[in-house]
Coordinates of N, CA and C in Angstrom, one line a residue:
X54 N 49.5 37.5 17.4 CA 49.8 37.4 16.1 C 51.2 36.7 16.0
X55 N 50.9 35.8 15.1 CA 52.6 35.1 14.9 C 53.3 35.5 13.8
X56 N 54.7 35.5 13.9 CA 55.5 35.6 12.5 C 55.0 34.8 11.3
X57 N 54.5 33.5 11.4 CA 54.0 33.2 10.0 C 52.5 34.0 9.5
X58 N 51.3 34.5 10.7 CA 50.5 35.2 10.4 C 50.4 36.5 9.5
X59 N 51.7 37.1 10.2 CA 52.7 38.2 9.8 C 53.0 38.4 8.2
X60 N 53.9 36.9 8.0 CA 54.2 36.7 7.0 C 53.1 36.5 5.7
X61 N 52.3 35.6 5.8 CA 50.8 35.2 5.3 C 50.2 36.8 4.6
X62 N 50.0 37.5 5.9 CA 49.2 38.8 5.6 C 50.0 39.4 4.4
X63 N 50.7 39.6 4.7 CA 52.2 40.2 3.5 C 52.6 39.4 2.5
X64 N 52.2 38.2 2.3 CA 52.7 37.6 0.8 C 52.3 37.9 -0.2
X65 N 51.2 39.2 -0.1 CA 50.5 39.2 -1.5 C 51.3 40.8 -1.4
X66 N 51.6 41.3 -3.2 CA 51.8 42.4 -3.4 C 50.8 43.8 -3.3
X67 N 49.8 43.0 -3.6 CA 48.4 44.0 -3.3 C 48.2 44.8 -1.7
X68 N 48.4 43.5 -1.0 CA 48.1 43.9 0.7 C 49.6 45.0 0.9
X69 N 51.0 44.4 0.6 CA 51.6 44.8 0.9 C 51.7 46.3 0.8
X70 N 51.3 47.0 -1.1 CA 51.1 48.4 -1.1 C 50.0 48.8 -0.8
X71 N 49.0 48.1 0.1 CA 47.8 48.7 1.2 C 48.3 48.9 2.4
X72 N 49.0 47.8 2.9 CA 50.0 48.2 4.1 C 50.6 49.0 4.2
X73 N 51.4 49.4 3.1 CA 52.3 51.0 2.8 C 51.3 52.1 2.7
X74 N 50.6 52.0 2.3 CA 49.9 53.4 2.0 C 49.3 53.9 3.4
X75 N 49.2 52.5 4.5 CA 48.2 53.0 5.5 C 49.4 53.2 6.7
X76 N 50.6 52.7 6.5 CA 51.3 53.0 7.6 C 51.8 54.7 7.1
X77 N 52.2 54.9 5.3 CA 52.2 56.7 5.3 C 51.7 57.5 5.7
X78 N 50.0 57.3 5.7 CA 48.8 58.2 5.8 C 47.5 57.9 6.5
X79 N 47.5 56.7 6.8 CA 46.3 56.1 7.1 C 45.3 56.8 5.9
X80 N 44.2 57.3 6.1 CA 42.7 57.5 5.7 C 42.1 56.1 5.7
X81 N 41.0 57.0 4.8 CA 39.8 55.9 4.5 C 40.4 55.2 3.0
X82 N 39.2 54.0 2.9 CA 39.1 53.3 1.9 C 39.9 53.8 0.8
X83 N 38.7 55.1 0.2 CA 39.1 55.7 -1.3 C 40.7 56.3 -1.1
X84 N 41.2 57.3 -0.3 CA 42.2 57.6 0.1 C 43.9 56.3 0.3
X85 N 43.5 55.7 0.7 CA 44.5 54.2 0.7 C 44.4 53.7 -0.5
X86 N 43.4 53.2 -1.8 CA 43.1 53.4 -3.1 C 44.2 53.8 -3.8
X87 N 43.5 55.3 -3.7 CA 44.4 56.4 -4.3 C 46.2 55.9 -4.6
X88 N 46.5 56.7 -2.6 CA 47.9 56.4 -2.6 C 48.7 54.9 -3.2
X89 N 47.8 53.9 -3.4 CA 48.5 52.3 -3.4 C 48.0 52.4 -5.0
X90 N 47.6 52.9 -6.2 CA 47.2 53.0 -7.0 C 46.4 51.5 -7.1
X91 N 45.2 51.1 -6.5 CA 44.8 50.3 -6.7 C 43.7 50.2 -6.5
X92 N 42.0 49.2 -7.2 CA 41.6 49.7 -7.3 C 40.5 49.5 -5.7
X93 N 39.5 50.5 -5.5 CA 39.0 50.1 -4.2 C 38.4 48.6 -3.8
X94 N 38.0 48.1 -4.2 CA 37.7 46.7 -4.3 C 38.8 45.9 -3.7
X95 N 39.8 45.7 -4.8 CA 41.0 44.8 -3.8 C 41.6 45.5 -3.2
X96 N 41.5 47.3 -2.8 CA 42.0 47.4 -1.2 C 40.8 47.3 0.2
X97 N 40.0 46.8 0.1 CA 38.6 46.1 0.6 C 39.1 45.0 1.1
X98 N 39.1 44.1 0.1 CA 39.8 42.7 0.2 C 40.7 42.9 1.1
X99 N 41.7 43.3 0.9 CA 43.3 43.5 1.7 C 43.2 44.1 2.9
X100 N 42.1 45.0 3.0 CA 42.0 45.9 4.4 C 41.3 44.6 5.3
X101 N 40.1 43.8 4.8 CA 40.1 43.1 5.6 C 40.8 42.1 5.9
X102 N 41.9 41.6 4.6 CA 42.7 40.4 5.1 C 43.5 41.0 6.3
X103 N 43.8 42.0 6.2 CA 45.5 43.0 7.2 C 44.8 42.9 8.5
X104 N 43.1 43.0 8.6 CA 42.5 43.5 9.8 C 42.5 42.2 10.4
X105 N 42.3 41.0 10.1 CA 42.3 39.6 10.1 C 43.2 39.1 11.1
X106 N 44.7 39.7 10.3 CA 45.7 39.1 10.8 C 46.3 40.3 12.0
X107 N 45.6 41.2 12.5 CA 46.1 42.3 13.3 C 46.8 43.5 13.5
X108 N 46.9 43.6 11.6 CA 48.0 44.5 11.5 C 47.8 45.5 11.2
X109 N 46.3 46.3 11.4 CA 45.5 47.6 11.1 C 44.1 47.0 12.0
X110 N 43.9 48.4 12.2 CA 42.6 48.6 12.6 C 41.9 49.8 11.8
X111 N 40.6 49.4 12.0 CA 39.2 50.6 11.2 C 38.9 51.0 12.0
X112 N 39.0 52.1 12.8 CA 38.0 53.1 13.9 C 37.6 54.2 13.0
X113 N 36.2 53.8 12.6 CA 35.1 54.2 12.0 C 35.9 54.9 10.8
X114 N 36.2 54.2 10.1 CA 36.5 54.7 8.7 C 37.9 55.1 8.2
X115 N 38.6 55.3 9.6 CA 40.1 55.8 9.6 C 40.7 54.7 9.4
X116 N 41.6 54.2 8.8 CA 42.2 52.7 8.7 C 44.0 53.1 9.5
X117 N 44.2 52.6 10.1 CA 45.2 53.0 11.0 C 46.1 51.3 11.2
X118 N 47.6 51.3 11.5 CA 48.1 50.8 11.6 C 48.2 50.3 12.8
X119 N 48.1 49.1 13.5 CA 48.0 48.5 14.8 C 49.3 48.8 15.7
X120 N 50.0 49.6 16.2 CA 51.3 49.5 17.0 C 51.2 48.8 17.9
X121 N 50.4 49.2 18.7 CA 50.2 48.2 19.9 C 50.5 46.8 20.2
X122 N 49.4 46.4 18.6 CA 49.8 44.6 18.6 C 50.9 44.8 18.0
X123 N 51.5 45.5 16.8 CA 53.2 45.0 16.1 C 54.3 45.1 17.6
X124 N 54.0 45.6 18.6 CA 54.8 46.0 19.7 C 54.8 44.5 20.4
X125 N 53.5 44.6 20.9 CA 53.4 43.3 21.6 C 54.1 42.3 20.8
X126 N 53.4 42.2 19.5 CA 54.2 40.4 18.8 C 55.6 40.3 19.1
X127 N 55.9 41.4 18.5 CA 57.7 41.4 18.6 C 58.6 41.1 19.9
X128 N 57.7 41.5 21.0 CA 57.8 41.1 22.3 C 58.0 39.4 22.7
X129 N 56.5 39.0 22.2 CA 56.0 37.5 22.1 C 56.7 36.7 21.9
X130 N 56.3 36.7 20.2 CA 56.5 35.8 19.2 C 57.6 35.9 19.2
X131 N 58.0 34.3 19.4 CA 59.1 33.4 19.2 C 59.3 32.4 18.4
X132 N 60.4 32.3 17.6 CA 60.4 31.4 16.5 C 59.6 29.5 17.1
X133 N 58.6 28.9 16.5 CA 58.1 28.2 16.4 C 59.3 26.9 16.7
X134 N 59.1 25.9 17.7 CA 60.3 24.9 17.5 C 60.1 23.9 17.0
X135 N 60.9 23.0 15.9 CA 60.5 21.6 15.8 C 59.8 20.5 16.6
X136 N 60.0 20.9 18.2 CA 59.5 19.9 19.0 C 57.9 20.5 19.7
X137 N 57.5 21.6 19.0 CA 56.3 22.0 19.4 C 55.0 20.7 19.2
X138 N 54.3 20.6 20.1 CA 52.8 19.4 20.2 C 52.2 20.2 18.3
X139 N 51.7 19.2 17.6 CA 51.0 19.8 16.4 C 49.9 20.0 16.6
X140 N 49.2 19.7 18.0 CA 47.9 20.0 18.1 C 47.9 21.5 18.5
X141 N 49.0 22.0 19.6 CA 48.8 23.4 20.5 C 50.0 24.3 19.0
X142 N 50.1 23.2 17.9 CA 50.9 24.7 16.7 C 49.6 24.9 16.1
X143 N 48.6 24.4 15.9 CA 47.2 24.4 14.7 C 46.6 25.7 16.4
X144 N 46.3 25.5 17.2 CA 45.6 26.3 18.2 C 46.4 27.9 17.9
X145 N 47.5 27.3 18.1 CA 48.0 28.6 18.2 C 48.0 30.0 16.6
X146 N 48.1 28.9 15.9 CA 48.0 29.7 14.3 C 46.4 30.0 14.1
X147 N 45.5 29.5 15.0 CA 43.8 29.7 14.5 C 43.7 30.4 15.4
X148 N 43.9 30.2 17.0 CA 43.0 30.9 18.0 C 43.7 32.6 18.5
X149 N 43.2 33.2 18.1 CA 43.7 34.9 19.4 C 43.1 35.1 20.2
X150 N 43.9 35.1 21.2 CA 43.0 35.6 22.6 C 41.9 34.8 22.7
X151 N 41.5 33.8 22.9 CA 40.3 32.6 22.8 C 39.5 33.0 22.1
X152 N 39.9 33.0 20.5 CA 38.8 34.1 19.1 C 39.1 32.8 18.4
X153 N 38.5 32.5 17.7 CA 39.0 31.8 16.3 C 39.5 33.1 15.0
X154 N 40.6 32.7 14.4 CA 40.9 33.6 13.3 C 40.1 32.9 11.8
X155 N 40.2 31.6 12.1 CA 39.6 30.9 11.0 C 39.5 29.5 11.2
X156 N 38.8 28.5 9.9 CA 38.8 27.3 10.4 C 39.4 27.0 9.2
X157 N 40.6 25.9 10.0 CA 41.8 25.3 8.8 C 40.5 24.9 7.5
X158 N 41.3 24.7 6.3 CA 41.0 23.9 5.2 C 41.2 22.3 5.4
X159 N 42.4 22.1 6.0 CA 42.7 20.7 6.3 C 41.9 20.0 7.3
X160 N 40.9 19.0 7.0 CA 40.2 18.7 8.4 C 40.7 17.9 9.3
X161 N 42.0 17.5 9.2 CA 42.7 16.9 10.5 C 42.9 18.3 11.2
X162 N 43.5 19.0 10.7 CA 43.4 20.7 11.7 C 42.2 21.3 12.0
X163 N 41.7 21.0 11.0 CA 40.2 21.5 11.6 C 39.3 21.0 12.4
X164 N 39.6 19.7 12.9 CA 39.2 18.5 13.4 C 39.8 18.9 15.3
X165 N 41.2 19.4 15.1 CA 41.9 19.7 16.3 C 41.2 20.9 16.7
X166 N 41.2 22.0 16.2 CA 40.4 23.2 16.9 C 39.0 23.1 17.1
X167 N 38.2 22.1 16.2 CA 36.8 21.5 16.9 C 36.6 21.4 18.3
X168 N 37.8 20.1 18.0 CA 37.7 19.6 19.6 C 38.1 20.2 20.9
X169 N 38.8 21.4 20.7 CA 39.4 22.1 21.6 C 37.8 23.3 21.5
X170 N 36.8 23.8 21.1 CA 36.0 24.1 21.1 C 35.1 23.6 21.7
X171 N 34.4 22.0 21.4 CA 34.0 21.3 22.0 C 34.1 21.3 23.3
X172 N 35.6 21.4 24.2 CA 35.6 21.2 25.6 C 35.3 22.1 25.9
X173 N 34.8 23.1 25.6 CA 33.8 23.8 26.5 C 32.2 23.8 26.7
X174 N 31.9 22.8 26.4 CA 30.6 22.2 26.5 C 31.0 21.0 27.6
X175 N 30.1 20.6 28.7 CA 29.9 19.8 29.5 C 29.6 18.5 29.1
X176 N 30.0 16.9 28.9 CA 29.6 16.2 28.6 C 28.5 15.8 29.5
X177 N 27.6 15.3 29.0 CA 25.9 14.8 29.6 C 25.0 15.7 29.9
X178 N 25.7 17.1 29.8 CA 24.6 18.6 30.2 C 23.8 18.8 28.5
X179 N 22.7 18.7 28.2 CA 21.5 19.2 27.1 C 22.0 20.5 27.3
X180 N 22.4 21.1 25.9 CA 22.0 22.8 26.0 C 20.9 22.9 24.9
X181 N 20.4 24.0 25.1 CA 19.4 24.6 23.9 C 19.5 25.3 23.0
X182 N 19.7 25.2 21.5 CA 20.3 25.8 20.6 C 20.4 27.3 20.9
X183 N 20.2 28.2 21.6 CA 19.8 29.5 22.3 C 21.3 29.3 22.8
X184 N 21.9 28.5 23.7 CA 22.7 28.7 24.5 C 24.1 28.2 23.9
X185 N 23.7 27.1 23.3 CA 25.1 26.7 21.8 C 25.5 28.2 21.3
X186 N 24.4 28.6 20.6 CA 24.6 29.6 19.9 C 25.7 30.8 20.8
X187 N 25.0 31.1 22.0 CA 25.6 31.8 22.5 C 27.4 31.8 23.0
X188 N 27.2 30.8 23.5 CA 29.0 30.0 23.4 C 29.7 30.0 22.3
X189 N 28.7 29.6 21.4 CA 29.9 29.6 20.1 C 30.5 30.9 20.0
X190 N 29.4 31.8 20.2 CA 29.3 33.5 19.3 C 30.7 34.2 20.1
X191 N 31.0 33.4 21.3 CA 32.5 34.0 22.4 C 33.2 33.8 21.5
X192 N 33.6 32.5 20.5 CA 34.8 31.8 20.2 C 34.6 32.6 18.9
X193 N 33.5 33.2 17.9 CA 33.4 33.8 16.8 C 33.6 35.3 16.8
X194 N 33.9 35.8 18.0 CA 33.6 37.3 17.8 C 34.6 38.2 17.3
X195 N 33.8 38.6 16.0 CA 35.3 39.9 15.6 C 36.4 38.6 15.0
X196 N 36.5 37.3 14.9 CA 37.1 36.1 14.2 C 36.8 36.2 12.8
X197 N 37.2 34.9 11.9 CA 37.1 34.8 10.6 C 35.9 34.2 10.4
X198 N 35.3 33.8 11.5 CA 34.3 32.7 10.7 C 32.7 33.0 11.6
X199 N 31.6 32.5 11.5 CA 30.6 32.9 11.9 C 30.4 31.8 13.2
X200 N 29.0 31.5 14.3 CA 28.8 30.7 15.1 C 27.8 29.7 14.6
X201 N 27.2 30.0 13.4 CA 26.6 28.7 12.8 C 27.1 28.4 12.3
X202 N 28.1 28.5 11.2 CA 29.2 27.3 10.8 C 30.1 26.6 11.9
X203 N 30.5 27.2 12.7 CA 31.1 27.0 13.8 C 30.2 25.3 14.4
X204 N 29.1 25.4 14.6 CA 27.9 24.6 15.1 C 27.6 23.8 14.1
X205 N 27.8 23.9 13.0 CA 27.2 22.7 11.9 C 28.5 21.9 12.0
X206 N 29.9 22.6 11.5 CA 31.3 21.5 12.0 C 31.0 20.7 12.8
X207 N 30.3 21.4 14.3 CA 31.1 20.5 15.5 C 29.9 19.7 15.4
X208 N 28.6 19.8 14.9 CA 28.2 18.3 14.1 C 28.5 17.4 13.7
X209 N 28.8 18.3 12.4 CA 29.2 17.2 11.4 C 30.4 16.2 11.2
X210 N 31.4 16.6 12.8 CA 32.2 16.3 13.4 C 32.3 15.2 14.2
X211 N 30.9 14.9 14.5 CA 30.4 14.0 15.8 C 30.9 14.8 16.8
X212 N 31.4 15.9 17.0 CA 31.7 16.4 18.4 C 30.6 16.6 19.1
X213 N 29.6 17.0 18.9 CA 28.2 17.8 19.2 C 27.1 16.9 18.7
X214 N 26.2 16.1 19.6 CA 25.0 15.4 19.0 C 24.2 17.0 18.9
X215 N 23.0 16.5 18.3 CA 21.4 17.2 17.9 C 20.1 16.5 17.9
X216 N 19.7 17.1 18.1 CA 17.9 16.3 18.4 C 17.0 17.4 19.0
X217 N 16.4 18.0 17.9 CA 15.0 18.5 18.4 C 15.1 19.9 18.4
X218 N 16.4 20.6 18.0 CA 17.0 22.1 19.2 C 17.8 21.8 20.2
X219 N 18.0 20.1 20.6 CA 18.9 20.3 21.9 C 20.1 20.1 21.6
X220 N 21.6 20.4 21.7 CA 22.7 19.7 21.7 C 23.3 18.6 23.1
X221 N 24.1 18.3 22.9 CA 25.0 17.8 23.7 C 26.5 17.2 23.7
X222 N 27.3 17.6 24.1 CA 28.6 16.9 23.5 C 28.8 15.5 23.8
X223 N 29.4 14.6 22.7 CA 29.4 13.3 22.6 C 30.5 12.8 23.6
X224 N 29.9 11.7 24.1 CA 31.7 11.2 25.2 C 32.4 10.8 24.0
X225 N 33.7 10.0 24.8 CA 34.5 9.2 24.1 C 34.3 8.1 23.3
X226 N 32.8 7.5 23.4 CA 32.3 6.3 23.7 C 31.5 6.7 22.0
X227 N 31.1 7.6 21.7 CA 30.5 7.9 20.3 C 29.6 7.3 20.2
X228 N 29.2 6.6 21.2 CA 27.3 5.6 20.9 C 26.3 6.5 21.9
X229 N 26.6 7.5 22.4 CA 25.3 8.0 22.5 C 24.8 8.8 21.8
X230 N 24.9 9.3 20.5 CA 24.0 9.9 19.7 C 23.7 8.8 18.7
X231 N 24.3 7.7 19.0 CA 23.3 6.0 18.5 C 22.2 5.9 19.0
X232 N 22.5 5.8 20.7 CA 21.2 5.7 21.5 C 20.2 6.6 21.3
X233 N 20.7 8.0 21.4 CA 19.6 8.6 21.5 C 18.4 8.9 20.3
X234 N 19.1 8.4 19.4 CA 18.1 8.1 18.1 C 18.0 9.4 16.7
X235 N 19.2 9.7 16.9 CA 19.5 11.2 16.4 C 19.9 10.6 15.2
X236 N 20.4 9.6 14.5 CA 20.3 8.9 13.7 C 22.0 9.1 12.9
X237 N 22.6 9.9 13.5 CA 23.9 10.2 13.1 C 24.9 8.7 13.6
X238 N 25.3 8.3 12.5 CA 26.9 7.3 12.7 C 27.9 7.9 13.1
X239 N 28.3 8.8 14.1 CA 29.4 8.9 14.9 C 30.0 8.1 15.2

């Protein structure tokens, strides 16, 4: 979790008195509700944004505040420098623990954690949508986003040719899903 994740989770005043109510009491849903006078619906909303960014957990119904992770960040997380790579600051604000949290809105960022997804596919190795699937579903699990959207991006991306059920990742060269007749302009 980084300080701007941190920050993000907490910019809204809604999450903030869902935050409060669960670090006084925890409970369930209706009970956090209650205490944050607000109504269940957008403490729903908020419980999942807070769980998103690490800063509560749900063990079965109990909504509990994460110490563990607030312990660890504070440990970690170090202020961000000017001279950080913008490719490994977008990784770092999207990916936990090799999870995706989400996929940027901006497609130059979203374009950088594609590709850093992508290298985990073998160039020239055929997989079969069975096995895409399955790779993706590592980088989606318990994340913000699903493994078929994950898989239509890294299409629609030219990172990933398609033909038939098969994938393959594209070289550098971007003419072999010309050749192979998949009909995509990569």
């Amino acid at each position: 979790m980084t300080a701007q994740a941190l920050a993000g989770a907490l910019a809204d005043d809604g999450r903030r008195r869902v935050f409060a109510a669960i670090v006084l009491d925890g409970g369930d849903v209706a009970a956090v509700a209650a205490r944050a006078g607000l109504p269940a619906r957008q403490v729903v909303t908020a419980v999942r944004r807070l769980t998103d960014a690490g800063l509560i957990v749900d063990t079965g119904g109990e909504l509990r505040v994460d110490v563990d992770r607030l312990r660890e960040a504070a440990r970690t997380s170090g202020p961000a420098t000017r001279s950080e790579d913008p490719e490994q600051r977008v990784l770092r604000i999207f990916l936990r623990d090799g999870v995706l949290v989400g996929l940027p809105a901006q497609r130059g960022r979203r374009r950088v954690l594609l590709a850093h997804v992508a290298g985990s596919f073998e160039p020239g190795v055929r997989y079969p949508e069975r096995r895409v699937d399955e790779m993706l579903r590592r980088w989606c699990d318990g994340g913000g986003t699903d493994h078929v959207t994950l898989r239509r991006h890294l299409v629609d991306e030219c990172l990933l040719a398609r033909e038939q059920g098969v994938y393959w990742r594209i070289g550098p060269d971007r003419t072999s899903a010309r050749r192979s007749g998949s009909g995509r302009s990569c």
